[in-house]
mmCIF file of C-alpha atoms in Angstrom:
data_model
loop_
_atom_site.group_PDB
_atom_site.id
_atom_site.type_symbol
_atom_site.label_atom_id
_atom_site.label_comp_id
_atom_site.label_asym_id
_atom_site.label_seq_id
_atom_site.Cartn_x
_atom_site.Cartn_y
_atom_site.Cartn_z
ATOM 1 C CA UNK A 1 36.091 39.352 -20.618
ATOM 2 C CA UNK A 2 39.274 36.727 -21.495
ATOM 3 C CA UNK A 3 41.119 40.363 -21.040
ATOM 4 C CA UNK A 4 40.015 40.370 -17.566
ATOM 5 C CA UNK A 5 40.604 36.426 -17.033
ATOM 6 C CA UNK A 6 43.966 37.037 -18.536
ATOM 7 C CA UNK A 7 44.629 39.598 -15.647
ATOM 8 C CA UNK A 8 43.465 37.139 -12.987
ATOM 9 C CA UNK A 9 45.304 34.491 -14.027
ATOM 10 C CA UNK A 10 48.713 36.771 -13.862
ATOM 11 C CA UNK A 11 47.187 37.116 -10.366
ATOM 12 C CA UNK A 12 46.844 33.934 -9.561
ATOM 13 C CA UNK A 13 50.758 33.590 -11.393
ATOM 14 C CA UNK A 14 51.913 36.193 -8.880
ATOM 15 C CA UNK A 15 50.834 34.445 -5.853
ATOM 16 C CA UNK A 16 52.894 31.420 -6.681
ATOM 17 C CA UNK A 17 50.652 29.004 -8.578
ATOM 18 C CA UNK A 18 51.631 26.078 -9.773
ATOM 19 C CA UNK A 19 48.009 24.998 -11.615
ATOM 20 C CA UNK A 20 45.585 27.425 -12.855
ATOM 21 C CA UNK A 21 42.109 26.296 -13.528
ATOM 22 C CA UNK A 22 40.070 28.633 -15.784
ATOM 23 C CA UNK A 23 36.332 27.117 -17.085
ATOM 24 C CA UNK A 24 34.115 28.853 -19.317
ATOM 25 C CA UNK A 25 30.563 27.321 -18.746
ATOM 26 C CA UNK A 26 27.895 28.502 -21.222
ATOM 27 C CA UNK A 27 24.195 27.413 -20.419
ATOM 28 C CA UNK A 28 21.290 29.023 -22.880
ATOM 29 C CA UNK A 29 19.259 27.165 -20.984
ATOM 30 C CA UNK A 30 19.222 29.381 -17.677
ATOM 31 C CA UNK A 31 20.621 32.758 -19.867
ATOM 32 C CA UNK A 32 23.935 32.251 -18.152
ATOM 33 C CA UNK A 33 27.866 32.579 -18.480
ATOM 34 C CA UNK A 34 30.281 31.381 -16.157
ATOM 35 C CA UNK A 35 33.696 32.434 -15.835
ATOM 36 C CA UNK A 36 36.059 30.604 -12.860
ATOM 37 C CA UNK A 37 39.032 30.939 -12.086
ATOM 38 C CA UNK A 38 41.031 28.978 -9.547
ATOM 39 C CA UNK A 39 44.690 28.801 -8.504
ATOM 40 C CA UNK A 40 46.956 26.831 -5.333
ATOM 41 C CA UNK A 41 48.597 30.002 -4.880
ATOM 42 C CA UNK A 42 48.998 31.254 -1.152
ATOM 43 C CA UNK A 43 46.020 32.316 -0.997
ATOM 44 C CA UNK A 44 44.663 35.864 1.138
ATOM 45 C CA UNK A 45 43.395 36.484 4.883
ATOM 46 C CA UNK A 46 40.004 37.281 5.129
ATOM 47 C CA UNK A 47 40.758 40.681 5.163
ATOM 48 C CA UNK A 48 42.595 40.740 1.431
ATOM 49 C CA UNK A 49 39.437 38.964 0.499
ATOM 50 C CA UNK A 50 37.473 41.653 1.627
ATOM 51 C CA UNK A 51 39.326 44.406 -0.033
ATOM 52 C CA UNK A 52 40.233 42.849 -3.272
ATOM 53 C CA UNK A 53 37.565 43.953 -5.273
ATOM 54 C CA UNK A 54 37.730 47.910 -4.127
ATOM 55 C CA UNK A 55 40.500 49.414 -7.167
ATOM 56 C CA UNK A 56 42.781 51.129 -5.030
ATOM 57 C CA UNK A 57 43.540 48.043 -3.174
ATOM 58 C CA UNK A 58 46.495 45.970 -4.453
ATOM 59 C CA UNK A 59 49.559 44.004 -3.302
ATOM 60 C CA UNK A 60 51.551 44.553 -6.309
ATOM 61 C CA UNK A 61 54.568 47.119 -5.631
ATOM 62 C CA UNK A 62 54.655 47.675 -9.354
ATOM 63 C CA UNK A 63 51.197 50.277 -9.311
ATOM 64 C CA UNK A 64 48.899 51.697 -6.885
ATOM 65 C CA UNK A 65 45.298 50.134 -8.690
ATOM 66 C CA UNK A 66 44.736 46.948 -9.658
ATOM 67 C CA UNK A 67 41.725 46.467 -11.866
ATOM 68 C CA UNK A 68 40.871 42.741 -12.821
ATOM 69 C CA UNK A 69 38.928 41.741 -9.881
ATOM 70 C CA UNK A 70 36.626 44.920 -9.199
ATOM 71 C CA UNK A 71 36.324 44.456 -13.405
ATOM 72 C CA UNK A 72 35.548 41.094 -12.834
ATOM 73 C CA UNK A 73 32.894 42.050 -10.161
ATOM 74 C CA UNK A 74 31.529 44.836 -12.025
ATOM 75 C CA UNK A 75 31.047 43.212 -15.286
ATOM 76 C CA UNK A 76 29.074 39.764 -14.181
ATOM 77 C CA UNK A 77 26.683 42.493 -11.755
ATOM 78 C CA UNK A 78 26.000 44.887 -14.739
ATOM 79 C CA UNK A 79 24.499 41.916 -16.293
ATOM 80 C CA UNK A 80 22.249 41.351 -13.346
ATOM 81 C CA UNK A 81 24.400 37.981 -12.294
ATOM 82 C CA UNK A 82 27.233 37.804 -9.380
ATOM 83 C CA UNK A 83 31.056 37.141 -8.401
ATOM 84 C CA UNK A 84 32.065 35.509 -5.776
ATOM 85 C CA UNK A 85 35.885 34.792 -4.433
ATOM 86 C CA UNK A 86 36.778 32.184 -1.901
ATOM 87 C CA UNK A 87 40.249 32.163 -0.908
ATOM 88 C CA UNK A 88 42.666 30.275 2.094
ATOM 89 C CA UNK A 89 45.958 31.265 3.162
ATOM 90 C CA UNK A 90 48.478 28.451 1.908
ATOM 91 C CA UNK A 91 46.152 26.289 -0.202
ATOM 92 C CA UNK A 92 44.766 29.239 -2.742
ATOM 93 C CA UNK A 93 42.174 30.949 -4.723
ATOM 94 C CA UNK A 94 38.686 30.779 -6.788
ATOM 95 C CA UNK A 95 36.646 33.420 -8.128
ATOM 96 C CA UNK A 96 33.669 32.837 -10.388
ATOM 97 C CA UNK A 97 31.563 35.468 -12.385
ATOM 98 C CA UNK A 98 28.067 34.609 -13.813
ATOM 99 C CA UNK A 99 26.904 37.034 -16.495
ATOM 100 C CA UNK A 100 23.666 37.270 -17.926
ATOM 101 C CA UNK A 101 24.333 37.164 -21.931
ATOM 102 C CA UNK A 102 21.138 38.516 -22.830
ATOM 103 C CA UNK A 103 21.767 41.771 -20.762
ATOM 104 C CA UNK A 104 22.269 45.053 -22.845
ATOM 105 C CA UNK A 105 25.097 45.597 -20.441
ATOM 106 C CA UNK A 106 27.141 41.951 -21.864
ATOM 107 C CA UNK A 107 30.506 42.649 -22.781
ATOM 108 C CA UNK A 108 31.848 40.061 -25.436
ATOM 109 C CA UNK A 109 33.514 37.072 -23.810
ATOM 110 C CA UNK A 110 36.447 38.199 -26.430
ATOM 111 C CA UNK A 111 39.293 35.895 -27.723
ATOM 112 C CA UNK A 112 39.574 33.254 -24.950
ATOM 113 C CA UNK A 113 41.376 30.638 -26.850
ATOM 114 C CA UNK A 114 44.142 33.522 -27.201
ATOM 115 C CA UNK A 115 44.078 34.146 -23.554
ATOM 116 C CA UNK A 116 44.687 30.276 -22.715
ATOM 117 C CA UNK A 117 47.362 30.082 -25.413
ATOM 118 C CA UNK A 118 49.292 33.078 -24.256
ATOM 119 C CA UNK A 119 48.909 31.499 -20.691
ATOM 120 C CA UNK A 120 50.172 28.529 -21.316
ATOM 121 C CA UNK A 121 52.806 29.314 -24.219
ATOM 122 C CA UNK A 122 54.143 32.454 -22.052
ATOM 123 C CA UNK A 123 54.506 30.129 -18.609
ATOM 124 C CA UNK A 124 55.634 26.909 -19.335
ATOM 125 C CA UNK A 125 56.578 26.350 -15.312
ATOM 126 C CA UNK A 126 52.809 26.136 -14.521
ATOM 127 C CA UNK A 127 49.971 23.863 -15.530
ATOM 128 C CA UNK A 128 46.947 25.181 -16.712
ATOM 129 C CA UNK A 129 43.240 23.158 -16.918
ATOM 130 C CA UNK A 130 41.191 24.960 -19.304
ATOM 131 C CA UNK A 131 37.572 23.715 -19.877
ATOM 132 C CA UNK A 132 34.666 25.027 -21.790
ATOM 133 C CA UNK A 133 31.275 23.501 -21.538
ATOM 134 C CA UNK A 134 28.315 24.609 -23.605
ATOM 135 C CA UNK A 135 24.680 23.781 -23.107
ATOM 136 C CA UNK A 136 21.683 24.579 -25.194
ATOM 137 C CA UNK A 137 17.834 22.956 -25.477
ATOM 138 C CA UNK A 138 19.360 20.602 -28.021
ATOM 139 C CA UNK A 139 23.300 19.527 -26.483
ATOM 140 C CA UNK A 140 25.201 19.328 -24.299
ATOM 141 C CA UNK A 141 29.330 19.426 -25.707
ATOM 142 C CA UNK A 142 32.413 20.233 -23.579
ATOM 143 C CA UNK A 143 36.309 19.712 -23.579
ATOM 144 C CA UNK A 144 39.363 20.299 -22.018
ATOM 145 C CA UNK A 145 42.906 21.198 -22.564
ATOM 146 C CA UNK A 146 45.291 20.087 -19.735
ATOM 147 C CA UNK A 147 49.192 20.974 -19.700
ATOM 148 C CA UNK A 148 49.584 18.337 -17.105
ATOM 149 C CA UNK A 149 48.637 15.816 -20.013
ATOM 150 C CA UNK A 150 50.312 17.485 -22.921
ATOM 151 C CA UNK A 151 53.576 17.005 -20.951
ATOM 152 C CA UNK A 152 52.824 13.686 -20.390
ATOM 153 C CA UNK A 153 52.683 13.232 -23.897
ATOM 154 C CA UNK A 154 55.638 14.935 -25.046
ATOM 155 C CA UNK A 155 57.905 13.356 -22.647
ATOM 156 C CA UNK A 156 59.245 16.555 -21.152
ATOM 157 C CA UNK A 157 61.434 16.768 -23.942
ATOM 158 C CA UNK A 158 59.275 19.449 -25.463
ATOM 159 C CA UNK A 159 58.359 23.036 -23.978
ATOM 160 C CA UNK A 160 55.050 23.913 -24.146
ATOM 161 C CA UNK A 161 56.301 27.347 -25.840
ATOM 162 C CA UNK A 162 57.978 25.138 -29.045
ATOM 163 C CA UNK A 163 56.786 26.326 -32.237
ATOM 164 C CA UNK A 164 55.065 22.769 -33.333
ATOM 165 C CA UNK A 165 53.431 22.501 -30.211
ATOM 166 C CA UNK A 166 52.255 26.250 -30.046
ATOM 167 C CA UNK A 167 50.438 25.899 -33.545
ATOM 168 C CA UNK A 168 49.493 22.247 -32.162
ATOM 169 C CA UNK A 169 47.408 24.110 -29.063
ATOM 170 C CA UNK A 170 46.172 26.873 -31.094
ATOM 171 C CA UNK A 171 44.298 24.027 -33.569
ATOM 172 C CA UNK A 172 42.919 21.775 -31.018
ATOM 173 C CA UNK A 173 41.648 25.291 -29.079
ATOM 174 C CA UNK A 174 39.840 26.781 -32.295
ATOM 175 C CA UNK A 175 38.769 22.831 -33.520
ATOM 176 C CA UNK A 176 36.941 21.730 -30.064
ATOM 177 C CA UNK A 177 35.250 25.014 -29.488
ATOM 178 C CA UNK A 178 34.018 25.290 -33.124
ATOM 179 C CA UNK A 179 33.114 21.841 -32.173
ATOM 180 C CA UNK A 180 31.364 22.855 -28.454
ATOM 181 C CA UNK A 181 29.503 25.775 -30.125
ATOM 182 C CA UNK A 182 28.109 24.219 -33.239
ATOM 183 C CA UNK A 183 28.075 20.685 -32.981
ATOM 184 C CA UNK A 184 30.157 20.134 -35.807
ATOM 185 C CA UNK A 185 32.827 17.173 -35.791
ATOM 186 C CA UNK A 186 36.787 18.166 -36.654
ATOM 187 C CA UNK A 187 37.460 16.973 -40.201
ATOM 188 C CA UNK A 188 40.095 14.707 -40.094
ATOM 189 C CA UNK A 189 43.386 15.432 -41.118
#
């Protein structure tokens, strides 16, 4: 699946976004993934909207398919959950699969922390909000990473796509979702 959110964000890259929203909820409570996506990009007419999820419709120039929406579509309903897209001309885009993990059909969720690195490493002229919430009988744990913030803290005199700062992401990504998973605190360094 972060193969397919990887696509849609390029998407959502293509149609001029400057601040990509991706959230990963996971509730074992209800037997439920959620995977949204949401952009300020220019948006579609209702009619885009309509034909986004067939294959053979796309606006690129670049190839005649484009597969990460129907994907998208296809893998949450396989699962016996939905997708749903909402989109305005001029103010943007959000999409949102639900998945039903315990389906035989589930597809892995995959390596999202290397999808939101690559994102945000690879396009350092966009911000990026990446959250991840996790619920079970027992907890409730969540966090966030926001670009808007990290540049805050660096000052602006530091890309996003610097070497430090690149491992720096990686860490905090694998630390808080060991974290959101498990329960377990970050050791200290």
């Amino acid at each position: 699946l972060s193969l397919t959110v990887m696509d849609i964000a390029q998407n959502s890259i293509s149609a001029g976004a400057s601040l990509i929203t991706i959230e990963v909820v996971e509730d074992l409570t209800q037997d439920c993934l959620s995977i949204a996506v949401k952009d300020n990009g220019r948006g579609m007419t209702p009619e885009q909207v309509q034909n986004v999820t067939d294959p053979f419709y796309t606006t690129r120039t670049t190839r005649n398919v484009g597969l990460g929406v129907p994907l998208f579509k296809m893998e949450a309903e396989m699962t016996g959950g939905h997708f749903t897209i909402d989109s305005v001309v001029g103010q943007g885009t959000e999409l949102k699969a639900v998945f039903h993990p315990s389906s035989v059909d589930m597809i892995p969720l995959g390596d999202i922390n290397g999808t939101i690195l690559l994102l945000v490493t690879g396009n350092t002229d966009r911000d990026f909000l990446f959250a991840r919430h996790y619920k079970d009988h027992n907890a409730q744990r969540e966090f966030a990473l926001d670009t808007k913030e990290l540049r805050q803290v660096l000052g602006g005199e530091v890309s996003l796509n610097a070497p430090d700062v690149v491992l720096w992401i990686k860490g905090f990504l694998e630390e808080q979702t060991h974290y959101v998973l498990t329960g377990e605190e970050p050791e200290e360094a």
